PDB file of C-alpha atoms in Angstrom:
ATOM      1  CA  UNK A   1     144.394 259.518 159.569  1.00  0.00           C
ATOM      2  CA  UNK A   2     142.789 260.009 155.734  1.00  0.00           C
ATOM      3  CA  UNK A   3     145.266 257.459 154.646  1.00  0.00           C
ATOM      4  CA  UNK A   4     147.767 257.374 151.975  1.00  0.00           C
ATOM      5  CA  UNK A   5     146.789 258.949 148.421  1.00  0.00           C
ATOM      6  CA  UNK A   6     148.013 259.026 145.192  1.00  0.00           C
ATOM      7  CA  UNK A   7     147.632 261.457 142.098  1.00  0.00           C
ATOM      8  CA  UNK A   8     146.375 260.501 139.268  1.00  0.00           C
ATOM      9  CA  UNK A   9     144.846 257.534 139.583  1.00  0.00           C
ATOM     10  CA  UNK A  10     145.268 256.660 135.948  1.00  0.00           C
ATOM     11  CA  UNK A  11     147.465 257.736 133.423  1.00  0.00           C
ATOM     12  CA  UNK A  12     147.927 257.173 129.559  1.00  0.00           C
ATOM     13  CA  UNK A  13     150.792 258.543 127.860  1.00  0.00           C
ATOM     14  CA  UNK A  14     152.592 258.173 124.423  1.00  0.00           C
ATOM     15  CA  UNK A  15     156.015 256.413 124.313  1.00  0.00           C
ATOM     16  CA  UNK A  16     158.688 258.804 125.060  1.00  0.00           C
ATOM     17  CA  UNK A  17     156.492 261.492 127.072  1.00  0.00           C
ATOM     18  CA  UNK A  18     157.618 262.193 130.793  1.00  0.00           C
ATOM     19  CA  UNK A  19     155.262 261.404 133.666  1.00  0.00           C
ATOM     20  CA  UNK A  20     154.978 262.136 137.568  1.00  0.00           C
ATOM     21  CA  UNK A  21     153.274 260.715 140.131  1.00  0.00           C
ATOM     22  CA  UNK A  22     152.574 261.835 143.581  1.00  0.00           C
ATOM     23  CA  UNK A  23     152.040 260.215 146.507  1.00  0.00           C
ATOM     24  CA  UNK A  24     150.987 261.858 149.806  1.00  0.00           C
ATOM     25  CA  UNK A  25     151.606 259.316 153.077  1.00  0.00           C
ATOM     26  CA  UNK A  26     150.003 258.961 156.258  1.00  0.00           C
ATOM     27  CA  UNK A  27     150.567 262.033 158.282  1.00  0.00           C
ATOM     28  CA  UNK A  28     153.731 261.252 160.503  1.00  0.00           C
ATOM     29  CA  UNK A  29     154.655 258.313 158.627  1.00  0.00           C
ATOM     30  CA  UNK A  30     158.586 258.670 158.478  1.00  0.00           C
ATOM     31  CA  UNK A  31     158.771 256.219 155.861  1.00  0.00           C
ATOM     32  CA  UNK A  32     157.704 255.856 152.188  1.00  0.00           C
ATOM     33  CA  UNK A  33     157.715 253.116 149.815  1.00  0.00           C
ATOM     34  CA  UNK A  34     157.328 252.820 145.904  1.00  0.00           C
ATOM     35  CA  UNK A  35     156.308 249.354 144.300  1.00  0.00           C
ATOM     36  CA  UNK A  36     155.133 248.344 140.977  1.00  0.00           C
ATOM     37  CA  UNK A  37     153.243 245.619 140.168  1.00  0.00           C
ATOM     38  CA  UNK A  38     152.451 244.157 136.314  1.00  0.00           C
ATOM     39  CA  UNK A  39     149.587 241.886 135.297  1.00  0.00           C
ATOM     40  CA  UNK A  40     149.324 238.852 137.077  1.00  0.00           C
ATOM     41  CA  UNK A  41     152.386 239.346 139.245  1.00  0.00           C
ATOM     42  CA  UNK A  42     152.544 240.516 143.158  1.00  0.00           C
ATOM     43  CA  UNK A  43     154.493 244.243 143.681  1.00  0.00           C
ATOM     44  CA  UNK A  44     157.866 244.675 143.305  1.00  0.00           C
ATOM     45  CA  UNK A  45     159.688 247.171 145.555  1.00  0.00           C
ATOM     46  CA  UNK A  46     161.229 250.011 143.644  1.00  0.00           C
ATOM     47  CA  UNK A  47     162.561 252.594 146.540  1.00  0.00           C
ATOM     48  CA  UNK A  48     162.359 253.938 149.594  1.00  0.00           C
ATOM     49  CA  UNK A  49     162.629 257.201 151.735  1.00  0.00           C
ATOM     50  CA  UNK A  50     163.331 257.734 155.453  1.00  0.00           C
ATOM     51  CA  UNK A  51     162.075 261.304 155.718  1.00  0.00           C
ATOM     52  CA  UNK A  52     163.736 262.915 152.907  1.00  0.00           C
ATOM     53  CA  UNK A  53     166.325 260.648 152.518  1.00  0.00           C
ATOM     54  CA  UNK A  54     166.177 258.260 149.675  1.00  0.00           C
ATOM     55  CA  UNK A  55     167.993 255.127 151.230  1.00  0.00           C
ATOM     56  CA  UNK A  56     167.134 252.324 149.105  1.00  0.00           C
ATOM     57  CA  UNK A  57     166.862 252.033 145.384  1.00  0.00           C
ATOM     58  CA  UNK A  58     166.088 248.573 143.279  1.00  0.00           C
ATOM     59  CA  UNK A  59     167.733 247.438 140.321  1.00  0.00           C
ATOM     60  CA  UNK A  60     164.460 247.593 138.450  1.00  0.00           C
ATOM     61  CA  UNK A  61     164.595 251.450 138.933  1.00  0.00           C
ATOM     62  CA  UNK A  62     166.606 252.371 135.531  1.00  0.00           C
ATOM     63  CA  UNK A  63     168.318 255.901 135.150  1.00  0.00           C
ATOM     64  CA  UNK A  64     164.961 257.082 133.614  1.00  0.00           C
ATOM     65  CA  UNK A  65     163.239 256.873 136.739  1.00  0.00           C
ATOM     66  CA  UNK A  66     163.857 259.534 139.393  1.00  0.00           C
ATOM     67  CA  UNK A  67     161.911 259.733 142.915  1.00  0.00           C
ATOM     68  CA  UNK A  68     162.225 262.622 145.053  1.00  0.00           C
ATOM     69  CA  UNK A  69     160.648 263.311 149.150  1.00  0.00           C
ATOM     70  CA  UNK A  70     161.782 266.992 149.097  1.00  0.00           C
ATOM     71  CA  UNK A  71     160.484 268.079 152.669  1.00  0.00           C
ATOM     72  CA  UNK A  72     159.948 264.369 154.313  1.00  0.00           C
ATOM     73  CA  UNK A  73     156.095 264.640 153.570  1.00  0.00           C
ATOM     74  CA  UNK A  74     154.803 263.917 149.895  1.00  0.00           C
ATOM     75  CA  UNK A  75     156.800 262.143 147.378  1.00  0.00           C
ATOM     76  CA  UNK A  76     156.934 262.488 143.452  1.00  0.00           C
ATOM     77  CA  UNK A  77     158.106 259.640 141.075  1.00  0.00           C
ATOM     78  CA  UNK A  78     159.137 260.495 137.290  1.00  0.00           C
ATOM     79  CA  UNK A  79     159.227 258.372 134.581  1.00  0.00           C
ATOM     80  CA  UNK A  80     161.173 259.939 131.795  1.00  0.00           C
ATOM     81  CA  UNK A  81     161.371 259.028 128.151  1.00  0.00           C
ATOM     82  CA  UNK A  82     158.424 255.974 128.747  1.00  0.00           C
ATOM     83  CA  UNK A  83     158.842 252.860 127.275  1.00  0.00           C
ATOM     84  CA  UNK A  84     155.290 250.422 126.560  1.00  0.00           C
ATOM     85  CA  UNK A  85     157.397 248.338 129.110  1.00  0.00           C
ATOM     86  CA  UNK A  86     156.553 250.909 131.678  1.00  0.00           C
ATOM     87  CA  UNK A  87     152.839 250.107 131.875  1.00  0.00           C
ATOM     88  CA  UNK A  88     152.053 249.058 135.457  1.00  0.00           C
ATOM     89  CA  UNK A  89     150.513 249.835 138.488  1.00  0.00           C
ATOM     90  CA  UNK A  90     152.597 252.109 140.742  1.00  0.00           C
ATOM     91  CA  UNK A  91     151.966 251.804 144.181  1.00  0.00           C
ATOM     92  CA  UNK A  92     152.995 253.962 147.339  1.00  0.00           C
ATOM     93  CA  UNK A  93     153.092 252.753 150.768  1.00  0.00           C
ATOM     94  CA  UNK A  94     153.965 254.401 154.274  1.00  0.00           C
ATOM     95  CA  UNK A  95     154.851 253.404 157.556  1.00  0.00           C
ATOM     96  CA  UNK A  96     155.929 254.509 160.969  1.00  0.00           C
ATOM     97  CA  UNK A  97     159.035 252.689 161.295  1.00  0.00           C
ATOM     98  CA  UNK A  98     160.921 249.816 160.434  1.00  0.00           C
ATOM     99  CA  UNK A  99     158.978 246.508 160.259  1.00  0.00           C
ATOM    100  CA  UNK A 100     155.766 248.516 160.820  1.00  0.00           C
ATOM    101  CA  UNK A 101     152.624 247.799 159.254  1.00  0.00           C
ATOM    102  CA  UNK A 102     153.038 249.393 155.098  1.00  0.00           C
ATOM    103  CA  UNK A 103     149.691 251.286 154.388  1.00  0.00           C
ATOM    104  CA  UNK A 104     148.872 251.118 150.486  1.00  0.00           C
ATOM    105  CA  UNK A 105     147.794 254.088 148.365  1.00  0.00           C
ATOM    106  CA  UNK A 106     145.075 253.124 145.369  1.00  0.00           C
ATOM    107  CA  UNK A 107     147.968 253.510 143.010  1.00  0.00           C
ATOM    108  CA  UNK A 108     148.555 254.987 139.498  1.00  0.00           C
ATOM    109  CA  UNK A 109     147.888 253.072 136.573  1.00  0.00           C
ATOM    110  CA  UNK A 110     150.556 254.068 133.772  1.00  0.00           C
ATOM    111  CA  UNK A 111     148.951 252.918 130.214  1.00  0.00           C
ATOM    112  CA  UNK A 112     152.368 253.885 127.886  1.00  0.00           C
ATOM    113  CA  UNK A 113     150.576 253.775 123.841  1.00  0.00           C
TER     114      UNK A 113
ATOM    115  CA  UNK B   1     166.768 237.795 148.093  1.00  0.00           C
ATOM    116  CA  UNK B   2     164.405 236.231 150.370  1.00  0.00           C
ATOM    117  CA  UNK B   3     161.599 233.962 148.327  1.00  0.00           C
ATOM    118  CA  UNK B   4     157.908 233.935 148.796  1.00  0.00           C
ATOM    119  CA  UNK B   5     155.527 231.173 147.992  1.00  0.00           C
ATOM    120  CA  UNK B   6     152.148 231.173 148.143  1.00  0.00           C
ATOM    121  CA  UNK B   7     149.928 228.121 147.432  1.00  0.00           C
ATOM    122  CA  UNK B   8     147.293 227.492 145.952  1.00  0.00           C
ATOM    123  CA  UNK B   9     147.993 229.827 143.154  1.00  0.00           C
ATOM    124  CA  UNK B  10     144.020 229.317 142.068  1.00  0.00           C
ATOM    125  CA  UNK B  11     140.937 228.821 144.425  1.00  0.00           C
ATOM    126  CA  UNK B  12     137.549 228.001 143.698  1.00  0.00           C
ATOM    127  CA  UNK B  13     135.028 227.602 146.240  1.00  0.00           C
ATOM    128  CA  UNK B  14     131.550 227.235 147.006  1.00  0.00           C
ATOM    129  CA  UNK B  15     130.310 229.969 149.037  1.00  0.00           C
ATOM    130  CA  UNK B  16     129.976 228.933 152.944  1.00  0.00           C
ATOM    131  CA  UNK B  17     133.056 227.031 152.532  1.00  0.00           C
ATOM    132  CA  UNK B  18     136.167 227.157 154.426  1.00  0.00           C
ATOM    133  CA  UNK B  19     139.735 227.770 152.816  1.00  0.00           C
ATOM    134  CA  UNK B  20     143.712 227.629 154.027  1.00  0.00           C
ATOM    135  CA  UNK B  21     145.860 229.918 151.865  1.00  0.00           C
ATOM    136  CA  UNK B  22     149.265 228.824 152.478  1.00  0.00           C
ATOM    137  CA  UNK B  23     152.504 231.282 152.411  1.00  0.00           C
ATOM    138  CA  UNK B  24     156.345 230.239 152.646  1.00  0.00           C
ATOM    139  CA  UNK B  25     159.167 232.037 152.840  1.00  0.00           C
ATOM    140  CA  UNK B  26     163.071 231.782 152.809  1.00  0.00           C
ATOM    141  CA  UNK B  27     164.361 233.789 155.374  1.00  0.00           C
ATOM    142  CA  UNK B  28     163.840 234.943 158.545  1.00  0.00           C
ATOM    143  CA  UNK B  29     160.978 237.917 158.856  1.00  0.00           C
ATOM    144  CA  UNK B  30     160.559 240.862 161.180  1.00  0.00           C
ATOM    145  CA  UNK B  31     157.221 242.286 159.171  1.00  0.00           C
ATOM    146  CA  UNK B  32     154.700 239.736 157.453  1.00  0.00           C
ATOM    147  CA  UNK B  33     151.250 241.270 156.246  1.00  0.00           C
ATOM    148  CA  UNK B  34     148.391 239.705 154.313  1.00  0.00           C
ATOM    149  CA  UNK B  35     146.716 241.810 151.841  1.00  0.00           C
ATOM    150  CA  UNK B  36     143.383 241.247 150.117  1.00  0.00           C
ATOM    151  CA  UNK B  37     143.647 243.150 146.367  1.00  0.00           C
ATOM    152  CA  UNK B  38     140.364 244.876 145.210  1.00  0.00           C
ATOM    153  CA  UNK B  39     139.098 244.617 141.395  1.00  0.00           C
ATOM    154  CA  UNK B  40     140.458 248.500 141.212  1.00  0.00           C
ATOM    155  CA  UNK B  41     143.941 247.291 142.723  1.00  0.00           C
ATOM    156  CA  UNK B  42     143.916 248.337 146.306  1.00  0.00           C
ATOM    157  CA  UNK B  43     146.155 246.406 148.446  1.00  0.00           C
ATOM    158  CA  UNK B  44     143.473 246.364 151.558  1.00  0.00           C
ATOM    159  CA  UNK B  45     145.426 245.379 154.918  1.00  0.00           C
ATOM    160  CA  UNK B  46     144.079 242.086 156.436  1.00  0.00           C
ATOM    161  CA  UNK B  47     146.760 241.013 159.159  1.00  0.00           C
ATOM    162  CA  UNK B  48     150.254 241.983 160.259  1.00  0.00           C
ATOM    163  CA  UNK B  49     151.305 238.870 161.892  1.00  0.00           C
ATOM    164  CA  UNK B  50     155.100 238.438 161.875  1.00  0.00           C
ATOM    165  CA  UNK B  51     154.554 235.382 164.359  1.00  0.00           C
ATOM    166  CA  UNK B  52     151.703 234.409 166.391  1.00  0.00           C
ATOM    167  CA  UNK B  53     147.769 233.994 165.680  1.00  0.00           C
ATOM    168  CA  UNK B  54     145.107 236.680 164.922  1.00  0.00           C
ATOM    169  CA  UNK B  55     141.653 236.709 164.115  1.00  0.00           C
ATOM    170  CA  UNK B  56     139.389 239.375 162.255  1.00  0.00           C
ATOM    171  CA  UNK B  57     135.783 238.257 161.574  1.00  0.00           C
ATOM    172  CA  UNK B  58     135.758 235.289 159.331  1.00  0.00           C
ATOM    173  CA  UNK B  59     139.694 235.404 158.528  1.00  0.00           C
ATOM    174  CA  UNK B  60     142.500 234.260 160.750  1.00  0.00           C
ATOM    175  CA  UNK B  61     146.247 233.885 160.420  1.00  0.00           C
ATOM    176  CA  UNK B  62     148.941 232.101 161.935  1.00  0.00           C
ATOM    177  CA  UNK B  63     152.572 232.524 161.436  1.00  0.00           C
ATOM    178  CA  UNK B  64     155.122 230.186 162.559  1.00  0.00           C
ATOM    179  CA  UNK B  65     158.247 232.171 162.199  1.00  0.00           C
ATOM    180  CA  UNK B  66     160.733 229.305 163.464  1.00  0.00           C
ATOM    181  CA  UNK B  67     159.510 227.076 160.590  1.00  0.00           C
ATOM    182  CA  UNK B  68     158.934 230.097 157.850  1.00  0.00           C
ATOM    183  CA  UNK B  69     155.389 229.722 157.223  1.00  0.00           C
ATOM    184  CA  UNK B  70     152.004 231.516 157.647  1.00  0.00           C
ATOM    185  CA  UNK B  71     148.351 230.270 156.677  1.00  0.00           C
ATOM    186  CA  UNK B  72     145.486 232.251 156.565  1.00  0.00           C
ATOM    187  CA  UNK B  73     142.101 230.755 156.941  1.00  0.00           C
ATOM    188  CA  UNK B  74     138.910 232.308 155.442  1.00  0.00           C
ATOM    189  CA  UNK B  75     135.726 230.472 156.939  1.00  0.00           C
ATOM    190  CA  UNK B  76     131.971 230.721 155.568  1.00  0.00           C
ATOM    191  CA  UNK B  77     133.455 232.517 152.447  1.00  0.00           C
ATOM    192  CA  UNK B  78     130.996 235.059 150.762  1.00  0.00           C
ATOM    193  CA  UNK B  79     131.252 236.186 147.349  1.00  0.00           C
ATOM    194  CA  UNK B  80     133.040 239.310 148.295  1.00  0.00           C
ATOM    195  CA  UNK B  81     135.828 237.148 149.485  1.00  0.00           C
ATOM    196  CA  UNK B  82     136.724 236.517 145.868  1.00  0.00           C
ATOM    197  CA  UNK B  83     139.846 238.279 144.654  1.00  0.00           C
ATOM    198  CA  UNK B  84     143.475 237.988 145.038  1.00  0.00           C
ATOM    199  CA  UNK B  85     145.598 237.585 148.616  1.00  0.00           C
ATOM    200  CA  UNK B  86     148.915 238.711 148.936  1.00  0.00           C
ATOM    201  CA  UNK B  87     151.524 237.595 151.206  1.00  0.00           C
ATOM    202  CA  UNK B  88     154.438 240.139 152.159  1.00  0.00           C
ATOM    203  CA  UNK B  89     157.442 239.745 154.181  1.00  0.00           C
ATOM    204  CA  UNK B  90     160.030 242.067 155.467  1.00  0.00           C
ATOM    205  CA  UNK B  91     163.610 240.120 156.135  1.00  0.00           C
ATOM    206  CA  UNK B  92     165.541 241.617 158.965  1.00  0.00           C
ATOM    207  CA  UNK B  93     167.806 244.035 158.180  1.00  0.00           C
ATOM    208  CA  UNK B  94     165.568 245.097 155.479  1.00  0.00           C
ATOM    209  CA  UNK B  95     162.848 247.904 154.492  1.00  0.00           C
ATOM    210  CA  UNK B  96     161.436 246.043 151.599  1.00  0.00           C
ATOM    211  CA  UNK B  97     158.471 243.857 151.424  1.00  0.00           C
ATOM    212  CA  UNK B  98     158.683 240.754 149.016  1.00  0.00           C
ATOM    213  CA  UNK B  99     155.540 239.669 147.794  1.00  0.00           C
ATOM    214  CA  UNK B 100     154.362 236.170 146.543  1.00  0.00           C
ATOM    215  CA  UNK B 101     152.434 235.818 143.168  1.00  0.00           C
ATOM    216  CA  UNK B 102     149.134 235.969 145.198  1.00  0.00           C
ATOM    217  CA  UNK B 103     146.221 233.392 145.573  1.00  0.00           C
ATOM    218  CA  UNK B 104     143.540 234.015 143.383  1.00  0.00           C
ATOM    219  CA  UNK B 105     140.315 233.114 145.418  1.00  0.00           C
ATOM    220  CA  UNK B 106     137.129 232.780 143.196  1.00  0.00           C
ATOM    221  CA  UNK B 107     133.614 232.129 145.672  1.00  0.00           C
ATOM    222  CA  UNK B 108     130.548 230.852 143.507  1.00  0.00           C
ATOM    223  CA  UNK B 109     127.252 231.285 144.924  1.00  0.00           C
TER     224      UNK B 109
END
């Protein structure tokens, strides 16, 4: 296994712009999770997929956020009309099944100016 | 939702000392993981331990599920052990992990 990968690692954008992040899970992991971490806090759950189906979304995921996993492999997280409060580390994790170990990627650090 | 409390929030250790980090949680879980977050922000898996005891080198962990707590032991600490340790739990019937606020550990030479 090559581990979970995320791209880009860093993103600086201006307020109001749209950004998209990508996550490639460990191959054959059917569960994929997105979390967000702000400074000094633990990660907070955003959403999760089982294969291509998005099965759960947190209330943190406003209507400016959308996530997809079109073929049950990689996933994208898009933020529209970014705000300064969106500045955070966005983490992706994958797992083989419910209750199994979640493995995290290196994260995408977003800075909104 | 489930509550996760980690203690102590901050810990300063002399190199070579031993320490214990504690994680209390408010509901039954079928997943409990300990992570070390490196300076670049990546979460490194230390243990998957919803119950029982495991050891990996100088680190060991114990989870007492019936009493809803887990302990992470660091023995003979080294400066490379510095960083933030997170406990995360997955409640039954729920796929998300809920994280504590972390233990900030600083090991001084």
